[in-house]
Amino acid sequence: MLHIGCHLSSSDGFEAMGQTALAIGANTFQFFTRNPRGSKAKAIDPQDAAALCALLKKHHFAPIIAHAPYTLNPASADPKTREFALLTMQDDLQRMEYVPGNLYNFHPGSHVGQGVEVGTQFIIDLLNEILTASQTTMVLLETMSGKGSEIGRSFDELKRILDGVKRSEKMGVCMDTCHVSDAGYDLTRLDDVLNDFDKQVGLPLLKAVHLNDSLNPLGAHKDRHAVIGGGTIGTDTLSAVINHPALKNLPFCLETPNDLDGYAKEIKLLRSLYRG
Ligand code: FE
Ligand code: FE
Ligand code: ZN
């Protein structure tokens, strides 16, 4: 069974996202924990969260992905910016416990000139402060395209973060196909890419995939998503991704430029390409 969904708006609440997902043939989805600009989050309605949990269980959803605001920068040179990222992510993780056992994905951050090593240590320090023994949420580092001074542009950079985190059992990785292609990993040689990931990070740590085509060529470091088949990665390679033995049971999440209708069509297409 292919577990696939897309990014959904959380503005109508938790259960509404589950209903929307069902309506477009999805059995997982992603949402922003709050306005991506990082403003204050709406109070959680425990009944709404419980209704979503029941829906996810009833319809055998794969884990869903909460995405941290992409404007946070845990690797910033500015202590205030790092503190804001820490408080926001800590609050998000507390809120995630209303929907226990799911995934929380974030962009590791940009070192903005101070160097990868300094930035990496800031990310590690933040994670060591916010992760708790009792949390049921798994926190995922997203693979990045390497735009500007983004950290996480290589599997080695992710490994260095993971190596510093004490509660490593709470950590995993989300692979974004647009980002890894933009970072220079050739997905037409998927076995090589996954072998490299396995050597550096370990395939068991891979917990989710963002399934996107890319507007830009291999190694462009741009991060512009394209619809499936509308970019430089192409439908055949993305079909190989969902069917790869090491990936086929993971949740796949579309972040392609689409409305709900477009997402429903892509989900249908990908289900038709899945060999189980
Ligand atoms: Fe992302
Ligand atoms: Fe992504
Ligand atoms: Zn992206």
PDB file of C-alpha atoms and ligand atoms in Angstrom:
ATOM      1  CA  MET A   1       0.000   0.000   0.000  1.00  0.00           C
ATOM      2  CA  LEU A   2       1.454   3.307  -1.081  1.00  0.00           C
ATOM      3  CA  HIS A   3       1.329   5.936   1.649  1.00  0.00           C
ATOM      4  CA  ILE A   4       1.040   9.229  -0.106  1.00  0.00           C
ATOM      5  CA  GLY A   5      -0.394  12.654   0.565  1.00  0.00           C
ATOM      6  CA  CYS A   6       0.386  16.306   0.174  1.00  0.00           C
ATOM      7  CA  HIS A   7       0.852  19.519   2.047  1.00  0.00           C
ATOM      8  CA  LEU A   8      -2.494  20.789   3.398  1.00  0.00           C
ATOM      9  CA  SER A   9      -3.652  24.015   5.002  1.00  0.00           C
ATOM     10  CA  SER A  10      -4.343  23.718   8.715  1.00  0.00           C
ATOM     11  CA  SER A  11      -6.593  26.794   8.841  1.00  0.00           C
ATOM     12  CA  ASP A  12      -9.790  24.759   9.359  1.00  0.00           C
ATOM     13  CA  GLY A  13      -8.321  22.609  12.110  1.00  0.00           C
ATOM     14  CA  PHE A  14      -7.004  19.088  12.493  1.00  0.00           C
ATOM     15  CA  GLU A  15      -9.949  16.876  11.606  1.00  0.00           C
ATOM     16  CA  ALA A  16     -10.680  18.985   8.521  1.00  0.00           C
ATOM     17  CA  MET A  17      -7.209  18.142   7.213  1.00  0.00           C
ATOM     18  CA  GLY A  18      -7.924  14.444   7.671  1.00  0.00           C
ATOM     19  CA  GLN A  19     -11.220  14.803   5.768  1.00  0.00           C
ATOM     20  CA  THR A  20      -9.514  16.712   2.964  1.00  0.00           C
ATOM     21  CA  ALA A  21      -6.824  14.053   2.756  1.00  0.00           C
ATOM     22  CA  LEU A  22      -9.465  11.319   2.414  1.00  0.00           C
ATOM     23  CA  ALA A  23     -11.281  13.298  -0.260  1.00  0.00           C
ATOM     24  CA  ILE A  24      -8.175  13.457  -2.476  1.00  0.00           C
ATOM     25  CA  GLY A  25      -7.144   9.814  -1.988  1.00  0.00           C
ATOM     26  CA  ALA A  26      -4.353  10.522   0.502  1.00  0.00           C
ATOM     27  CA  ASN A  27      -3.374   8.387   3.485  1.00  0.00           C
ATOM     28  CA  THR A  28      -0.839  10.765   4.997  1.00  0.00           C
ATOM     29  CA  PHE A  29      -0.347  14.548   4.795  1.00  0.00           C
ATOM     30  CA  GLN A  30       1.798  17.421   5.948  1.00  0.00           C
ATOM     31  CA  PHE A  31       0.844  20.755   7.487  1.00  0.00           C
ATOM     32  CA  PHE A  32       2.541  23.802   8.960  1.00  0.00           C
ATOM     33  CA  THR A  33       2.362  23.926  12.750  1.00  0.00           C
ATOM     34  CA  ARG A  34       1.622  27.652  12.476  1.00  0.00           C
ATOM     35  CA  ASN A  35       1.851  30.448   9.948  1.00  0.00           C
ATOM     36  CA  PRO A  36       5.123  29.765   8.094  1.00  0.00           C
ATOM     37  CA  ARG A  37       6.279  33.246   9.044  1.00  0.00           C
ATOM     38  CA  GLY A  38       6.489  31.848  12.569  1.00  0.00           C
ATOM     39  CA  SER A  39       3.760  33.792  14.340  1.00  0.00           C
ATOM     40  CA  LYS A  40       1.835  32.608  17.378  1.00  0.00           C
ATOM     41  CA  ALA A  41       0.004  29.304  16.919  1.00  0.00           C
ATOM     42  CA  LYS A  42      -3.721  28.901  17.424  1.00  0.00           C
ATOM     43  CA  ALA A  43      -4.719  27.167  20.674  1.00  0.00           C
ATOM     44  CA  ILE A  44      -5.248  23.447  20.167  1.00  0.00           C
ATOM     45  CA  ASP A  45      -8.774  22.096  20.473  1.00  0.00           C
ATOM     46  CA  PRO A  46      -8.230  18.722  22.176  1.00  0.00           C
ATOM     47  CA  GLN A  47     -11.506  17.344  20.772  1.00  0.00           C
ATOM     48  CA  ASP A  48     -10.521  18.286  17.232  1.00  0.00           C
ATOM     49  CA  ALA A  49      -7.122  16.648  17.714  1.00  0.00           C
ATOM     50  CA  ALA A  50      -8.762  13.494  19.099  1.00  0.00           C
ATOM     51  CA  ALA A  51     -11.126  13.390  16.116  1.00  0.00           C
ATOM     52  CA  LEU A  52      -8.149  13.496  13.766  1.00  0.00           C
ATOM     53  CA  CYS A  53      -6.406  10.697  15.691  1.00  0.00           C
ATOM     54  CA  ALA A  54      -9.526   8.521  15.324  1.00  0.00           C
ATOM     55  CA  LEU A  55      -9.729   9.266  11.600  1.00  0.00           C
ATOM     56  CA  LEU A  56      -6.038   8.446  11.050  1.00  0.00           C
ATOM     57  CA  LYS A  57      -6.460   5.143  12.852  1.00  0.00           C
ATOM     58  CA  LYS A  58      -9.701   4.169  11.150  1.00  0.00           C
ATOM     59  CA  HIS A  59      -8.297   4.810   7.681  1.00  0.00           C
ATOM     60  CA  HIS A  60      -4.859   3.303   8.363  1.00  0.00           C
ATOM     61  CA  PHE A  61      -2.905   6.473   7.663  1.00  0.00           C
ATOM     62  CA  ALA A  62       0.876   6.445   7.735  1.00  0.00           C
ATOM     63  CA  PRO A  63       2.421   8.906  10.190  1.00  0.00           C
ATOM     64  CA  ILE A  64       1.595  12.518   9.327  1.00  0.00           C
ATOM     65  CA  ILE A  65       4.219  15.256   9.142  1.00  0.00           C
ATOM     66  CA  ALA A  66       4.080  18.572  10.957  1.00  0.00           C
ATOM     67  CA  HIS A  67       6.446  21.070   9.328  1.00  0.00           C
ATOM     68  CA  ALA A  68       8.123  23.775  11.419  1.00  0.00           C
ATOM     69  CA  PRO A  69       7.917  27.331  10.043  1.00  0.00           C
ATOM     70  CA  TYR A  70      10.611  27.525   7.359  1.00  0.00           C
ATOM     71  CA  THR A  71      11.643  30.969   8.518  1.00  0.00           C
ATOM     72  CA  LEU A  72      13.129  29.652  11.767  1.00  0.00           C
ATOM     73  CA  ASN A  73      16.901  29.545  11.846  1.00  0.00           C
ATOM     74  CA  PRO A  74      18.332  27.309  14.584  1.00  0.00           C
ATOM     75  CA  ALA A  75      21.836  27.875  13.104  1.00  0.00           C
ATOM     76  CA  SER A  76      21.734  31.682  13.216  1.00  0.00           C
ATOM     77  CA  ALA A  77      24.644  33.735  14.543  1.00  0.00           C
ATOM     78  CA  ASP A  78      22.082  35.900  16.371  1.00  0.00           C
ATOM     79  CA  PRO A  79      21.230  34.493  19.820  1.00  0.00           C
ATOM     80  CA  LYS A  80      17.740  36.053  19.680  1.00  0.00           C
ATOM     81  CA  THR A  81      16.971  34.276  16.391  1.00  0.00           C
ATOM     82  CA  ARG A  82      18.163  30.977  17.859  1.00  0.00           C
ATOM     83  CA  GLU A  83      16.124  31.521  21.011  1.00  0.00           C
ATOM     84  CA  PHE A  84      13.018  32.195  18.909  1.00  0.00           C
ATOM     85  CA  ALA A  85      13.591  28.950  16.977  1.00  0.00           C
ATOM     86  CA  LEU A  86      14.065  27.039  20.224  1.00  0.00           C
ATOM     87  CA  LEU A  87      10.896  28.370  21.892  1.00  0.00           C
ATOM     88  CA  THR A  88       8.826  27.837  18.742  1.00  0.00           C
ATOM     89  CA  MET A  89      10.011  24.268  18.236  1.00  0.00           C
ATOM     90  CA  GLN A  90       9.613  23.440  21.915  1.00  0.00           C
ATOM     91  CA  ASP A  91       6.030  24.724  21.804  1.00  0.00           C
ATOM     92  CA  ASP A  92       5.369  22.786  18.586  1.00  0.00           C
ATOM     93  CA  LEU A  93       6.596  19.561  20.175  1.00  0.00           C
ATOM     94  CA  GLN A  94       4.329  20.036  23.165  1.00  0.00           C
ATOM     95  CA  ARG A  95       1.395  20.607  20.811  1.00  0.00           C
ATOM     96  CA  MET A  96       2.304  17.530  18.763  1.00  0.00           C
ATOM     97  CA  GLU A  97       1.532  15.352  21.786  1.00  0.00           C
ATOM     98  CA  TYR A  98      -2.174  15.992  21.083  1.00  0.00           C
ATOM     99  CA  VAL A  99      -1.573  13.887  17.944  1.00  0.00           C
ATOM    100  CA  PRO A 100       0.923  11.412  19.377  1.00  0.00           C
ATOM    101  CA  GLY A 101       3.320   9.213  17.440  1.00  0.00           C
ATOM    102  CA  ASN A 102       3.804  11.375  14.357  1.00  0.00           C
ATOM    103  CA  LEU A 103       6.649  13.287  12.682  1.00  0.00           C
ATOM    104  CA  TYR A 104       7.962  16.846  13.074  1.00  0.00           C
ATOM    105  CA  ASN A 105      10.142  18.055  10.198  1.00  0.00           C
ATOM    106  CA  PHE A 106      12.371  21.128  10.215  1.00  0.00           C
ATOM    107  CA  HIS A 107      15.003  22.840   8.086  1.00  0.00           C
ATOM    108  CA  PRO A 108      18.312  22.617   9.967  1.00  0.00           C
ATOM    109  CA  GLY A 109      19.091  26.252   9.210  1.00  0.00           C
ATOM    110  CA  SER A 110      21.580  28.554   7.513  1.00  0.00           C
ATOM    111  CA  HIS A 111      24.939  29.421   9.029  1.00  0.00           C
ATOM    112  CA  VAL A 112      25.031  32.782   7.237  1.00  0.00           C
ATOM    113  CA  GLY A 113      28.780  33.197   7.028  1.00  0.00           C
ATOM    114  CA  GLN A 114      29.950  31.932  10.414  1.00  0.00           C
ATOM    115  CA  GLY A 115      30.697  28.497   8.926  1.00  0.00           C
ATOM    116  CA  VAL A 116      29.062  25.073   8.898  1.00  0.00           C
ATOM    117  CA  GLU A 117      30.757  23.902  12.077  1.00  0.00           C
ATOM    118  CA  VAL A 118      29.557  26.757  14.270  1.00  0.00           C
ATOM    119  CA  GLY A 119      26.050  26.545  12.776  1.00  0.00           C
ATOM    120  CA  THR A 120      25.961  22.772  13.237  1.00  0.00           C
ATOM    121  CA  GLN A 121      26.825  23.097  16.916  1.00  0.00           C
ATOM    122  CA  PHE A 122      23.967  25.593  17.392  1.00  0.00           C
ATOM    123  CA  ILE A 123      21.517  23.116  15.838  1.00  0.00           C
ATOM    124  CA  ILE A 124      22.829  20.331  18.086  1.00  0.00           C
ATOM    125  CA  ASP A 125      22.541  22.537  21.188  1.00  0.00           C
ATOM    126  CA  LEU A 126      18.951  23.429  20.310  1.00  0.00           C
ATOM    127  CA  LEU A 127      17.962  19.792  19.791  1.00  0.00           C
ATOM    128  CA  ASN A 128      19.631  18.755  23.031  1.00  0.00           C
ATOM    129  CA  GLU A 129      17.530  21.337  24.828  1.00  0.00           C
ATOM    130  CA  ILE A 130      14.114  20.612  23.296  1.00  0.00           C
ATOM    131  CA  LEU A 131      14.029  16.808  22.983  1.00  0.00           C
ATOM    132  CA  THR A 132      12.459  15.027  25.954  1.00  0.00           C
ATOM    133  CA  ALA A 133      12.416  11.394  27.063  1.00  0.00           C
ATOM    134  CA  SER A 134       8.617  11.307  27.110  1.00  0.00           C
ATOM    135  CA  GLN A 135       7.854  12.786  23.677  1.00  0.00           C
ATOM    136  CA  THR A 136       6.225  10.408  21.181  1.00  0.00           C
ATOM    137  CA  THR A 137       7.051  12.587  18.177  1.00  0.00           C
ATOM    138  CA  MET A 138      10.018  11.839  15.965  1.00  0.00           C
ATOM    139  CA  VAL A 139      11.937  14.947  14.863  1.00  0.00           C
ATOM    140  CA  LEU A 140      13.205  14.931  11.274  1.00  0.00           C
ATOM    141  CA  LEU A 141      16.015  16.892   9.678  1.00  0.00           C
ATOM    142  CA  GLU A 142      15.086  17.763   6.093  1.00  0.00           C
ATOM    143  CA  THR A 143      17.695  17.283   3.359  1.00  0.00           C
ATOM    144  CA  MET A 144      18.361  20.757   1.927  1.00  0.00           C
ATOM    145  CA  SER A 145      19.246  22.051  -1.544  1.00  0.00           C
ATOM    146  CA  GLY A 146      22.246  24.070  -0.377  1.00  0.00           C
ATOM    147  CA  LYS A 147      20.732  27.407  -1.342  1.00  0.00           C
ATOM    148  CA  GLY A 148      22.794  30.195   0.232  1.00  0.00           C
ATOM    149  CA  SER A 149      24.448  28.870   3.381  1.00  0.00           C
ATOM    150  CA  GLU A 150      21.893  26.153   4.183  1.00  0.00           C
ATOM    151  CA  ILE A 151      23.184  23.352   6.380  1.00  0.00           C
ATOM    152  CA  GLY A 152      22.034  19.850   5.452  1.00  0.00           C
ATOM    153  CA  ARG A 153      23.054  20.005   1.792  1.00  0.00           C
ATOM    154  CA  SER A 154      24.892  16.700   2.110  1.00  0.00           C
ATOM    155  CA  PHE A 155      24.238  13.484   3.998  1.00  0.00           C
ATOM    156  CA  ASP A 156      27.514  14.111   5.811  1.00  0.00           C
ATOM    157  CA  GLU A 157      26.228  17.435   7.168  1.00  0.00           C
ATOM    158  CA  LEU A 158      23.092  15.704   8.471  1.00  0.00           C
ATOM    159  CA  LYS A 159      25.213  12.981  10.035  1.00  0.00           C
ATOM    160  CA  ARG A 160      27.266  15.587  11.921  1.00  0.00           C
ATOM    161  CA  ILE A 161      24.104  17.004  13.461  1.00  0.00           C
ATOM    162  CA  LEU A 162      22.735  13.568  14.358  1.00  0.00           C
ATOM    163  CA  ASP A 163      26.054  12.586  15.940  1.00  0.00           C
ATOM    164  CA  GLY A 164      25.777  15.433  18.449  1.00  0.00           C
ATOM    165  CA  VAL A 165      22.185  14.771  19.571  1.00  0.00           C
ATOM    166  CA  LYS A 166      21.903  12.910  22.862  1.00  0.00           C
ATOM    167  CA  ARG A 167      18.352  11.606  22.424  1.00  0.00           C
ATOM    168  CA  SER A 168      19.207  10.161  19.023  1.00  0.00           C
ATOM    169  CA  GLU A 169      16.280   7.719  19.253  1.00  0.00           C
ATOM    170  CA  LYS A 170      13.948  10.713  18.738  1.00  0.00           C
ATOM    171  CA  MET A 171      15.668  11.771  15.491  1.00  0.00           C
ATOM    172  CA  GLY A 172      15.295  10.868  11.846  1.00  0.00           C
ATOM    173  CA  VAL A 173      15.618  12.325   8.340  1.00  0.00           C
ATOM    174  CA  CYS A 174      13.104  13.420   5.698  1.00  0.00           C
ATOM    175  CA  MET A 175      14.485  13.231   2.163  1.00  0.00           C
ATOM    176  CA  ASP A 176      13.176  15.884  -0.231  1.00  0.00           C
ATOM    177  CA  THR A 177      13.707  14.730  -3.834  1.00  0.00           C
ATOM    178  CA  CYS A 178      13.845  18.289  -5.215  1.00  0.00           C
ATOM    179  CA  HIS A 179      16.349  19.307  -2.562  1.00  0.00           C
ATOM    180  CA  VAL A 180      18.692  16.313  -2.944  1.00  0.00           C
ATOM    181  CA  SER A 181      18.710  16.740  -6.729  1.00  0.00           C
ATOM    182  CA  ASP A 182      19.464  20.444  -6.320  1.00  0.00           C
ATOM    183  CA  ALA A 183      22.172  19.483  -3.828  1.00  0.00           C
ATOM    184  CA  GLY A 184      23.845  17.370  -6.537  1.00  0.00           C
ATOM    185  CA  TYR A 185      22.607  13.830  -5.817  1.00  0.00           C
ATOM    186  CA  ASP A 186      21.664  12.196  -9.125  1.00  0.00           C
ATOM    187  CA  LEU A 187      18.367  10.384  -8.507  1.00  0.00           C
ATOM    188  CA  THR A 188      18.652   8.554 -11.835  1.00  0.00           C
ATOM    189  CA  ARG A 189      21.332   6.607  -9.938  1.00  0.00           C
ATOM    190  CA  LEU A 190      19.054   5.963  -6.988  1.00  0.00           C
ATOM    191  CA  ASP A 191      20.925   2.915  -5.661  1.00  0.00           C
ATOM    192  CA  ASP A 192      24.153   4.942  -5.446  1.00  0.00           C
ATOM    193  CA  VAL A 193      22.393   7.801  -3.665  1.00  0.00           C
ATOM    194  CA  LEU A 194      20.753   5.457  -1.166  1.00  0.00           C
ATOM    195  CA  ASN A 195      24.000   3.539  -0.593  1.00  0.00           C
ATOM    196  CA  ASP A 196      25.678   6.838   0.158  1.00  0.00           C
ATOM    197  CA  PHE A 197      22.857   7.769   2.541  1.00  0.00           C
ATOM    198  CA  ASP A 198      23.125   4.366   4.214  1.00  0.00           C
ATOM    199  CA  LYS A 199      26.878   4.711   4.694  1.00  0.00           C
ATOM    200  CA  GLN A 200      26.716   8.269   6.040  1.00  0.00           C
ATOM    201  CA  VAL A 201      23.466   8.314   8.021  1.00  0.00           C
ATOM    202  CA  GLY A 202      21.925   4.822   7.934  1.00  0.00           C
ATOM    203  CA  LEU A 203      18.795   3.951   5.961  1.00  0.00           C
ATOM    204  CA  PRO A 204      16.792   3.056   9.112  1.00  0.00           C
ATOM    205  CA  LEU A 205      16.880   6.768  10.018  1.00  0.00           C
ATOM    206  CA  LEU A 206      15.009   7.715   6.850  1.00  0.00           C
ATOM    207  CA  LYS A 207      11.401   8.218   8.013  1.00  0.00           C
ATOM    208  CA  ALA A 208       9.674  10.196   5.243  1.00  0.00           C
ATOM    209  CA  VAL A 209      10.090  11.488   1.686  1.00  0.00           C
ATOM    210  CA  HIS A 210       9.022  14.821   0.206  1.00  0.00           C
ATOM    211  CA  LEU A 211       8.166  13.876  -3.355  1.00  0.00           C
ATOM    212  CA  ASN A 212       8.782  16.822  -5.674  1.00  0.00           C
ATOM    213  CA  ASP A 213      10.103  17.440  -9.142  1.00  0.00           C
ATOM    214  CA  SER A 214      12.634  20.280  -9.543  1.00  0.00           C
ATOM    215  CA  LEU A 215      12.540  23.267 -11.883  1.00  0.00           C
ATOM    216  CA  ASN A 216      16.342  23.349 -11.917  1.00  0.00           C
ATOM    217  CA  PRO A 217      19.097  20.972 -13.061  1.00  0.00           C
ATOM    218  CA  LEU A 218      21.131  18.629 -10.865  1.00  0.00           C
ATOM    219  CA  GLY A 219      23.327  20.571  -8.423  1.00  0.00           C
ATOM    220  CA  ALA A 220      21.656  23.952  -9.043  1.00  0.00           C
ATOM    221  CA  HIS A 221      21.210  24.751  -5.285  1.00  0.00           C
ATOM    222  CA  LYS A 222      18.001  26.668  -6.060  1.00  0.00           C
ATOM    223  CA  ASP A 223      15.073  24.858  -4.357  1.00  0.00           C
ATOM    224  CA  ARG A 224      12.188  25.491  -6.739  1.00  0.00           C
ATOM    225  CA  HIS A 225       9.663  22.674  -6.769  1.00  0.00           C
ATOM    226  CA  ALA A 226       7.901  21.484  -9.938  1.00  0.00           C
ATOM    227  CA  VAL A 227       4.828  19.284 -10.449  1.00  0.00           C
ATOM    228  CA  ILE A 228       5.501  15.571 -10.941  1.00  0.00           C
ATOM    229  CA  GLY A 229       6.825  15.149 -14.481  1.00  0.00           C
ATOM    230  CA  GLY A 230       7.098  18.916 -14.958  1.00  0.00           C
ATOM    231  CA  GLY A 231      10.745  19.239 -13.959  1.00  0.00           C
ATOM    232  CA  THR A 232      14.245  17.899 -14.430  1.00  0.00           C
ATOM    233  CA  ILE A 233      13.792  14.772 -12.278  1.00  0.00           C
ATOM    234  CA  GLY A 234      10.846  13.359 -14.199  1.00  0.00           C
ATOM    235  CA  THR A 235       8.092  10.839 -13.649  1.00  0.00           C
ATOM    236  CA  ASP A 236      10.218   7.725 -14.318  1.00  0.00           C
ATOM    237  CA  THR A 237      12.761   8.601 -11.633  1.00  0.00           C
ATOM    238  CA  LEU A 238      10.080   9.595  -9.124  1.00  0.00           C
ATOM    239  CA  SER A 239       8.318   6.309  -9.876  1.00  0.00           C
ATOM    240  CA  ALA A 240      11.590   4.520  -9.103  1.00  0.00           C
ATOM    241  CA  VAL A 241      11.734   6.415  -5.800  1.00  0.00           C
ATOM    242  CA  ILE A 242       8.291   5.274  -4.585  1.00  0.00           C
ATOM    243  CA  ASN A 243       8.989   1.706  -5.732  1.00  0.00           C
ATOM    244  CA  HIS A 244      12.495   1.325  -4.313  1.00  0.00           C
ATOM    245  CA  PRO A 245      12.615  -1.529  -1.763  1.00  0.00           C
ATOM    246  CA  ALA A 246      14.308   0.732   0.809  1.00  0.00           C
ATOM    247  CA  LEU A 247      11.689   3.490   0.406  1.00  0.00           C
ATOM    248  CA  LYS A 248       8.397   1.938  -0.691  1.00  0.00           C
ATOM    249  CA  ASN A 249       6.901   1.675   2.822  1.00  0.00           C
ATOM    250  CA  LEU A 250       7.707   5.255   3.871  1.00  0.00           C
ATOM    251  CA  PRO A 251       5.170   8.098   3.861  1.00  0.00           C
ATOM    252  CA  PHE A 252       5.536  10.200   0.685  1.00  0.00           C
ATOM    253  CA  CYS A 253       4.378  13.770   0.745  1.00  0.00           C
ATOM    254  CA  LEU A 254       3.881  15.994  -2.304  1.00  0.00           C
ATOM    255  CA  GLU A 255       4.956  19.637  -2.018  1.00  0.00           C
ATOM    256  CA  THR A 256       4.372  20.347  -5.668  1.00  0.00           C
ATOM    257  CA  PRO A 257       2.798  23.597  -6.894  1.00  0.00           C
ATOM    258  CA  ASN A 258      -0.833  22.388  -7.060  1.00  0.00           C
ATOM    259  CA  ASP A 259      -4.338  23.054  -5.879  1.00  0.00           C
ATOM    260  CA  LEU A 260      -6.280  20.175  -4.279  1.00  0.00           C
ATOM    261  CA  ASP A 261      -7.474  18.957  -7.664  1.00  0.00           C
ATOM    262  CA  GLY A 262      -3.918  18.832  -8.934  1.00  0.00           C
ATOM    263  CA  TYR A 263      -2.830  16.942  -5.825  1.00  0.00           C
ATOM    264  CA  ALA A 264      -5.655  14.413  -6.266  1.00  0.00           C
ATOM    265  CA  LYS A 265      -4.467  13.795  -9.837  1.00  0.00           C
ATOM    266  CA  GLU A 266      -0.824  13.361  -8.801  1.00  0.00           C
ATOM    267  CA  ILE A 267      -1.804  10.982  -6.008  1.00  0.00           C
ATOM    268  CA  LYS A 268      -3.831   8.941  -8.504  1.00  0.00           C
ATOM    269  CA  LEU A 269      -0.950   8.919 -10.993  1.00  0.00           C
ATOM    270  CA  LEU A 270       1.551   7.789  -8.359  1.00  0.00           C
ATOM    271  CA  ARG A 271      -0.792   5.069  -7.096  1.00  0.00           C
ATOM    272  CA  SER A 272      -1.040   3.784 -10.687  1.00  0.00           C
ATOM    273  CA  LEU A 273       2.770   3.654 -10.878  1.00  0.00           C
ATOM    274  CA  TYR A 274       3.187   1.829  -7.557  1.00  0.00           C
ATOM    275  CA  ARG A 275       3.929  -1.873  -7.828  1.00  0.00           C
ATOM    276  CA  GLY A 276       3.417  -2.612  -4.126  1.00  0.00           C
TER     277      GLY A 276
HETATM  278 FE    FE B   1      10.632  21.831   3.986  1.00  0.00          FE
HETATM  279 FE    FE B   2      10.472  19.632   1.467  1.00  0.00          FE
HETATM  280 ZN    ZN B   3      11.869  23.086  -0.963  1.00  0.00          ZN
END
